[in-house]
GROMACS .gro file of C-alpha atoms in nm:
model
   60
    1UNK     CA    1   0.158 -13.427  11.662
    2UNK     CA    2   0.228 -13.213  11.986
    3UNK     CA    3   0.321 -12.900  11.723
    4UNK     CA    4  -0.064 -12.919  11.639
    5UNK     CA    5  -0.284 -12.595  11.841
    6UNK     CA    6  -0.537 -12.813  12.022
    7UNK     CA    7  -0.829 -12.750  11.764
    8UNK     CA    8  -0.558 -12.906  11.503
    9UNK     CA    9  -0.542 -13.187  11.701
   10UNK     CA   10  -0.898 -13.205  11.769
   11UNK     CA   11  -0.969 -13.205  11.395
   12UNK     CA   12  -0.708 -13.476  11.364
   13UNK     CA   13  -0.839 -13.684  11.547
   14UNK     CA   14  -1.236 -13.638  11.455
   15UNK     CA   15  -1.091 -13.704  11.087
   16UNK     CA   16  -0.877 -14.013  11.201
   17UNK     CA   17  -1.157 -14.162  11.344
   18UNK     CA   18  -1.401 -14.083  11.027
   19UNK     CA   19  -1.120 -14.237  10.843
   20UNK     CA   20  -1.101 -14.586  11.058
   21UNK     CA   21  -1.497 -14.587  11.059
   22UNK     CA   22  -1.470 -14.588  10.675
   23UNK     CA   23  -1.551 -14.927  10.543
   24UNK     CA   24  -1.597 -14.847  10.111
   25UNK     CA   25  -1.297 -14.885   9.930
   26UNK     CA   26  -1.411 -14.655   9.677
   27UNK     CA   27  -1.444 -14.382   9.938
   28UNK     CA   28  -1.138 -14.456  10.055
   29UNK     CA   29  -0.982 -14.433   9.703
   30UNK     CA   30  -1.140 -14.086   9.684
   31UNK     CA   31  -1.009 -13.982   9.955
   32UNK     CA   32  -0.647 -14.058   9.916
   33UNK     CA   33  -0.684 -13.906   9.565
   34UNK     CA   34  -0.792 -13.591   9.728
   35UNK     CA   35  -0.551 -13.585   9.955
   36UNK     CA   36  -0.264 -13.670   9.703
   37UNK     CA   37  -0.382 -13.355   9.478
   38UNK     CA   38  -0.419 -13.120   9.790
   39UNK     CA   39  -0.062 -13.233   9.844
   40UNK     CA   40   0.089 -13.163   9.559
   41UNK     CA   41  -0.073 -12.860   9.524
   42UNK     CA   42   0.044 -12.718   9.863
   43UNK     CA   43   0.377 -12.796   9.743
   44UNK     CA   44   0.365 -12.581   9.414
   45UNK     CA   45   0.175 -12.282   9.604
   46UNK     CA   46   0.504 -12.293   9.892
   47UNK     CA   47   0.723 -12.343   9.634
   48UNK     CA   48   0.551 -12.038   9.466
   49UNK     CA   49   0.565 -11.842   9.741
   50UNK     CA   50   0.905 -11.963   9.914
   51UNK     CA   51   1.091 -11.822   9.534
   52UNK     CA   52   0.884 -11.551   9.550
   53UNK     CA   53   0.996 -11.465   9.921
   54UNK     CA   54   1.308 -11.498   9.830
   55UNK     CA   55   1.321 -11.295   9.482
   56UNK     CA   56   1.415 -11.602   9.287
   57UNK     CA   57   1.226 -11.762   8.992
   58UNK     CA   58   0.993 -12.059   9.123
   59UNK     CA   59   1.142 -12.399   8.957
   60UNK     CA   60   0.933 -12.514   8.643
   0.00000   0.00000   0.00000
């Protein structure tokens, strides 16, 4: 994590520890769902943006 700027890390951490303080399972589930969608969307917008850069068509 040492490619993190300090305040990344920082926020890292605080939301590591939020994270192990979390005892609902439901919560939990939320979470991961949330961070499954953000995933995938950051994906499609760089792979957006990566074609685009590039003057290709994005892939489908």
């Amino acid at each position: 994590m040492s490619d993190l700027s300090l305040a990344r890390q920082f926020e890292h951490e605080t939301q590591a520890r939020a994270i192990d303080a979390c005892t609902d399972l439901e919560e939990l589930r939320a979470l991961a769902k949330t961070l499954l969608k953000a995933w995938h969307m950051q994906v499609e917008m760089t792979q957006h943006y990566g074609a685009q850069a590039l003057g290709v068509a994005p892939r489908v």
